Each structure stands twice: as C-alpha cells, then as structure tokens.
GROMACS .gro file of C-alpha atoms in nm:
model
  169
    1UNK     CA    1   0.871  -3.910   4.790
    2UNK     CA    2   1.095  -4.094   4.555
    3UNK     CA    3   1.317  -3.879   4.301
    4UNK     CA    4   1.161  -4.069   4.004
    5UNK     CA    5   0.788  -3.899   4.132
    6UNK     CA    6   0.943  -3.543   4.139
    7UNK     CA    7   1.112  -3.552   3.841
    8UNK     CA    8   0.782  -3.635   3.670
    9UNK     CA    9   0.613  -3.314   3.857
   10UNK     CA   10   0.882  -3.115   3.757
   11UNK     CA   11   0.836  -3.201   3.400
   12UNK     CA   12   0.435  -3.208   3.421
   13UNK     CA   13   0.490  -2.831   3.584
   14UNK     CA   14   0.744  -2.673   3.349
   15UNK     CA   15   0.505  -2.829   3.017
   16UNK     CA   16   0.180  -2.656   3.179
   17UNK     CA   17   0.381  -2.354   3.244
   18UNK     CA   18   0.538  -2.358   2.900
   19UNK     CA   19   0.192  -2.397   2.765
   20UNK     CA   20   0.035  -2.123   2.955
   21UNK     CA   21   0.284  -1.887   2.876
   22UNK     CA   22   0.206  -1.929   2.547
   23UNK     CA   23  -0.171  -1.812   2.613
   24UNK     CA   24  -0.064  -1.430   2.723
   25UNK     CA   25  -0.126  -1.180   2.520
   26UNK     CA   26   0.233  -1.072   2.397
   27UNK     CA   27   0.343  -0.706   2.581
   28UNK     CA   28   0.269  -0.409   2.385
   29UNK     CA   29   0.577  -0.218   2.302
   30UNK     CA   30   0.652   0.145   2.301
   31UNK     CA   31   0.648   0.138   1.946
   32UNK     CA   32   0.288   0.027   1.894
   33UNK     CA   33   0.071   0.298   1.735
   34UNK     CA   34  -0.239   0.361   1.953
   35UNK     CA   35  -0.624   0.321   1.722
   36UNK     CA   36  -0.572   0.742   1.684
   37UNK     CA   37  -0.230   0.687   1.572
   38UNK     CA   38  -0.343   0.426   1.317
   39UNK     CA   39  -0.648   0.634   1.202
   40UNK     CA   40  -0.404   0.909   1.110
   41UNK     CA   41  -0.146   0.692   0.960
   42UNK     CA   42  -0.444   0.566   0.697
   43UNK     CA   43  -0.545   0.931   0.646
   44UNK     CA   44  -0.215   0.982   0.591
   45UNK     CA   45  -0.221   0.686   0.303
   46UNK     CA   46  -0.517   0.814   0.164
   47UNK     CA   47  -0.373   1.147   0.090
   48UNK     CA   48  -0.059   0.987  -0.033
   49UNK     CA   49  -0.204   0.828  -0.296
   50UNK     CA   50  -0.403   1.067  -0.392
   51UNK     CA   51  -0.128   1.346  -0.411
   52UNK     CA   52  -0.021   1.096  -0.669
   53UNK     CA   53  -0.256   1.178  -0.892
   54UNK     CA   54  -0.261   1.560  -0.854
   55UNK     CA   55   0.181   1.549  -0.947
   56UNK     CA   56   0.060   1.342  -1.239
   57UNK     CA   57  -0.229   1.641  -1.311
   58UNK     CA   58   0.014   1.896  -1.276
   59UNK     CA   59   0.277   1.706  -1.473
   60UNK     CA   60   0.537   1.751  -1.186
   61UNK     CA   61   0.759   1.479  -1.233
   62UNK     CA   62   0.991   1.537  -1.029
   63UNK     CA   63   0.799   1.550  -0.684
   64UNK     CA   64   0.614   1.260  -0.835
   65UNK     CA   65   0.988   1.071  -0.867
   66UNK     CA   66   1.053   1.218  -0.476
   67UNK     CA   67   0.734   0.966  -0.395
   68UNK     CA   68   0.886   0.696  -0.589
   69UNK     CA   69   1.047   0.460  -0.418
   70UNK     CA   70   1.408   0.394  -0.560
   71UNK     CA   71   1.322   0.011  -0.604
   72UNK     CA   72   0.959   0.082  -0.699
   73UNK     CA   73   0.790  -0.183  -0.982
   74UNK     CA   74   0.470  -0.240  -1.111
   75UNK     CA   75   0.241  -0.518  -1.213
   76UNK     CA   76   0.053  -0.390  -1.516
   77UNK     CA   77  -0.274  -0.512  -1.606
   78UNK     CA   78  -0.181  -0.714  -1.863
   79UNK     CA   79   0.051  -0.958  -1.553
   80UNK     CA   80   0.402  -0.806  -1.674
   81UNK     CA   81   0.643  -0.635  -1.491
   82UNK     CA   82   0.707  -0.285  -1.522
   83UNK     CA   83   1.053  -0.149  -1.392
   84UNK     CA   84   1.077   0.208  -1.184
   85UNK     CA   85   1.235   0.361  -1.491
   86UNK     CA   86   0.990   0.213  -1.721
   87UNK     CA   87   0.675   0.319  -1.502
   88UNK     CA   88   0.804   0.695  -1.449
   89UNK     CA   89   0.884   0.719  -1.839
   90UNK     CA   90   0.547   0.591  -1.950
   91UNK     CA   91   0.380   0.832  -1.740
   92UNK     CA   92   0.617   1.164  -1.830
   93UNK     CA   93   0.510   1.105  -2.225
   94UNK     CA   94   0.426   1.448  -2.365
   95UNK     CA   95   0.152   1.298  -2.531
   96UNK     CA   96  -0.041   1.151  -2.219
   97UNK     CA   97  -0.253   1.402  -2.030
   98UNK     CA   98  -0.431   1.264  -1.717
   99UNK     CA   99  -0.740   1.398  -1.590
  100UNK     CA  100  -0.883   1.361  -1.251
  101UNK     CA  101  -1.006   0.997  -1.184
  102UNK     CA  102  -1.327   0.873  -1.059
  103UNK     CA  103  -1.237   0.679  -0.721
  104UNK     CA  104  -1.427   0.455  -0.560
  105UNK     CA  105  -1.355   0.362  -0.150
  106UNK     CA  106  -0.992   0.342  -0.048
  107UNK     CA  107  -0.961   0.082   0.196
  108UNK     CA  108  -0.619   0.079   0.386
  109UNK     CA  109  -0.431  -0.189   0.552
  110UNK     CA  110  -0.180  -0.098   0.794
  111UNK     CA  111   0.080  -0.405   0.735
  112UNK     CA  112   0.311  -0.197   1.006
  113UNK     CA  113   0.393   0.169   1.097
  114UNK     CA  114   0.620   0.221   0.831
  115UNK     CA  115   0.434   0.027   0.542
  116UNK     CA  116   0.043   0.044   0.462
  117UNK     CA  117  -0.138  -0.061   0.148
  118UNK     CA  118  -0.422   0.131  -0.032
  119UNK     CA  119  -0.629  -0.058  -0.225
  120UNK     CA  120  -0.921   0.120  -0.429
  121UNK     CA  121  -1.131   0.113  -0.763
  122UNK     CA  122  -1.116   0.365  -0.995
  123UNK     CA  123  -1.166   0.502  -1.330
  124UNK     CA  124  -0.809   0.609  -1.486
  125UNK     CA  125  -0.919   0.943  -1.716
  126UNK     CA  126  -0.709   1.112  -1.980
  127UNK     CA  127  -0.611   1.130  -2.301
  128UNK     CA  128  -0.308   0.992  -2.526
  129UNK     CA  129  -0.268   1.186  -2.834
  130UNK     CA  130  -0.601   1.400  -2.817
  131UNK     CA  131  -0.770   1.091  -2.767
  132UNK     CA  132  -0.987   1.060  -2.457
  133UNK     CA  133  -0.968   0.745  -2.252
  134UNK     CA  134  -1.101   0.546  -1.916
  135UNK     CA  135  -0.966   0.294  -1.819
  136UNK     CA  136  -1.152   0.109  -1.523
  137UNK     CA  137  -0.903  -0.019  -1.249
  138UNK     CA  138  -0.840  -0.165  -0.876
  139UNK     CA  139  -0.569  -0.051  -0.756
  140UNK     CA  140  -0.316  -0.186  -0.497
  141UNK     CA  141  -0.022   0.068  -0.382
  142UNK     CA  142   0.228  -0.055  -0.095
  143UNK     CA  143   0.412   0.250   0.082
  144UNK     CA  144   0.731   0.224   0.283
  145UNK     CA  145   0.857   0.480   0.576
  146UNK     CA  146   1.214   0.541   0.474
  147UNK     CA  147   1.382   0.786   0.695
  148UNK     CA  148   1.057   0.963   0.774
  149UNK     CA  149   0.978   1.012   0.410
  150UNK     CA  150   0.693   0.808   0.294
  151UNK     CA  151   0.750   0.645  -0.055
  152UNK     CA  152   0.564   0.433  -0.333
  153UNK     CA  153   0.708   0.083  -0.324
  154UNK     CA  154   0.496  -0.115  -0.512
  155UNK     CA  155   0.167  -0.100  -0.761
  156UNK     CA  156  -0.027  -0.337  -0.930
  157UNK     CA  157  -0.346  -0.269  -1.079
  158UNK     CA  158  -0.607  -0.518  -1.248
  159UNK     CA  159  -0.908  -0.440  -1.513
  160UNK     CA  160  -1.222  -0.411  -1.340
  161UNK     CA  161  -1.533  -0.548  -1.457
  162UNK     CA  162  -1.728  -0.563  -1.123
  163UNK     CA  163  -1.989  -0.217  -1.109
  164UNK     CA  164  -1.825   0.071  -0.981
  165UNK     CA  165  -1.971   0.361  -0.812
  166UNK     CA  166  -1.742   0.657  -0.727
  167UNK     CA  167  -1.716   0.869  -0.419
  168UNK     CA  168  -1.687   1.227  -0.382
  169UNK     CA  169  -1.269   1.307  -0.398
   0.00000   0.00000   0.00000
C-alpha cells in the first residue's frame, strides 16, 4: 500500500468518525432533573406565582420584596419599562386594593433547573381609589434559583383581547 492511499483512509476514517460522534445522544449528567423532578419543579412555579398574588391580597410587602428578584423589571402593557423600585412602589399604593384574579391555564416552561417561566391569562381585579377594575392580561413571569431561594426575575404582561375562560384557583 502506498503512504499517499493510507493517508486518504485515515482522513476518510477520522471525518466518518467525527461525523458519527456527532449523532450520539449527549450523556445525561448528574444534574439532570428526572420527568418527576420536572413535574414538581412546575408545581413548584405554579405556586410561586400564585403566592404572588395572595402577598399582594394580604398587602405583605415585604415577603412580596423577599420574591423579588434584586434586578427584577417589567414590561408594562403599554411596551415601557418598569424598574424593580418602580414596580414594587406602584403596587404598595395605599390606594390600590387587589382582589383575587380570575386565571386561566398556567403553562410552564422549564428553561433549566434553576429558571422556569409561567405564562398564563388572567383577569387582574381590584380597585384604585374605591373604584373597581379588571384588567384582562397574559402574563409571562421568569423565576431564577438563587442560592436555593426562588425569585421573580422578570414580568411582562400584554392586554388580552382573545376569549378567556378561567379555571378553578
């Protein structure tokens, strides 16, 4: 055999091998949550979120800051930018009293074991100044795992127009 012919069948050999390696299924880690772990991190979400809206109920603002991330924001319906501060301010106004909101299904995306997002419709009920209000939403809340406490990182919430029908919560 010449050296020019096993040169190419090294080359031909290493490419198919270099290609076939990259058909494997990549090795689960240690770290991986198993389809039980996942189904009780997005219970875990759901409740979360939801707690949300009993701290805002009770008008306990300071567990409701605890679940605030400290670089938390919001995207307001209206497309601007609502700082942490801002947000937590808005909501602590003596004259805003929120009511239990009509939710539709919270779907939950696991983007990795220490961040999900819940995304849901929902009716926002209270009043401002002894003036009832609803305000029909969808809602999109990102969570972060920081050193095992789970914390609001991100919000942004949209009018909804599409029908809405609400699920027992």
């Amino acid at each position: 055999m010449s050296s020019r012919y096993v040169y190419k069948v090294v080359i031909v050999v290493s490419l198919v091998s270099l290609l076939l390696a990259g058909c494997q299924a990549p090795p689960q880690s240690a770290s991986t949550p198993s389809a039980a772990e996942i189904e009780q991190l997005k219970a875990e979400a759901i409740q979360q979120e939801l707690l949300t809206f009993d701290l805002m109920i009770k008008r306990d603002w300071a567990a409701y800051d605890a679940l605030t991330d400290p670089d938390f924001y919001q995207v307001g319906s209206d497309g601007a930018y609502v700082e942490r501060d801002a947000a937590l301010g808005g909501l602590n106004d003596d004259k805003l009293v929120v009511k239990k909101p009509d939710l539709g299904e919270m779907r939950v995306e696991m983007i990795s074991p220490d961040a999900y997002m819940v995304t849901y419709p929902m009716n926002f009920n209270g009043s401002y100044d002894g003036n009832d209000f609803s305000n029909p939403r969808t809602v999109t809340s990102l969570w972060v795992k920081h050193d095992g406490k789970w914390q609001n990182r991100f919000l942004v919430d949209q009018i909804r127009e599409a029908a809405f029908t609400p699920v027992n919560n």
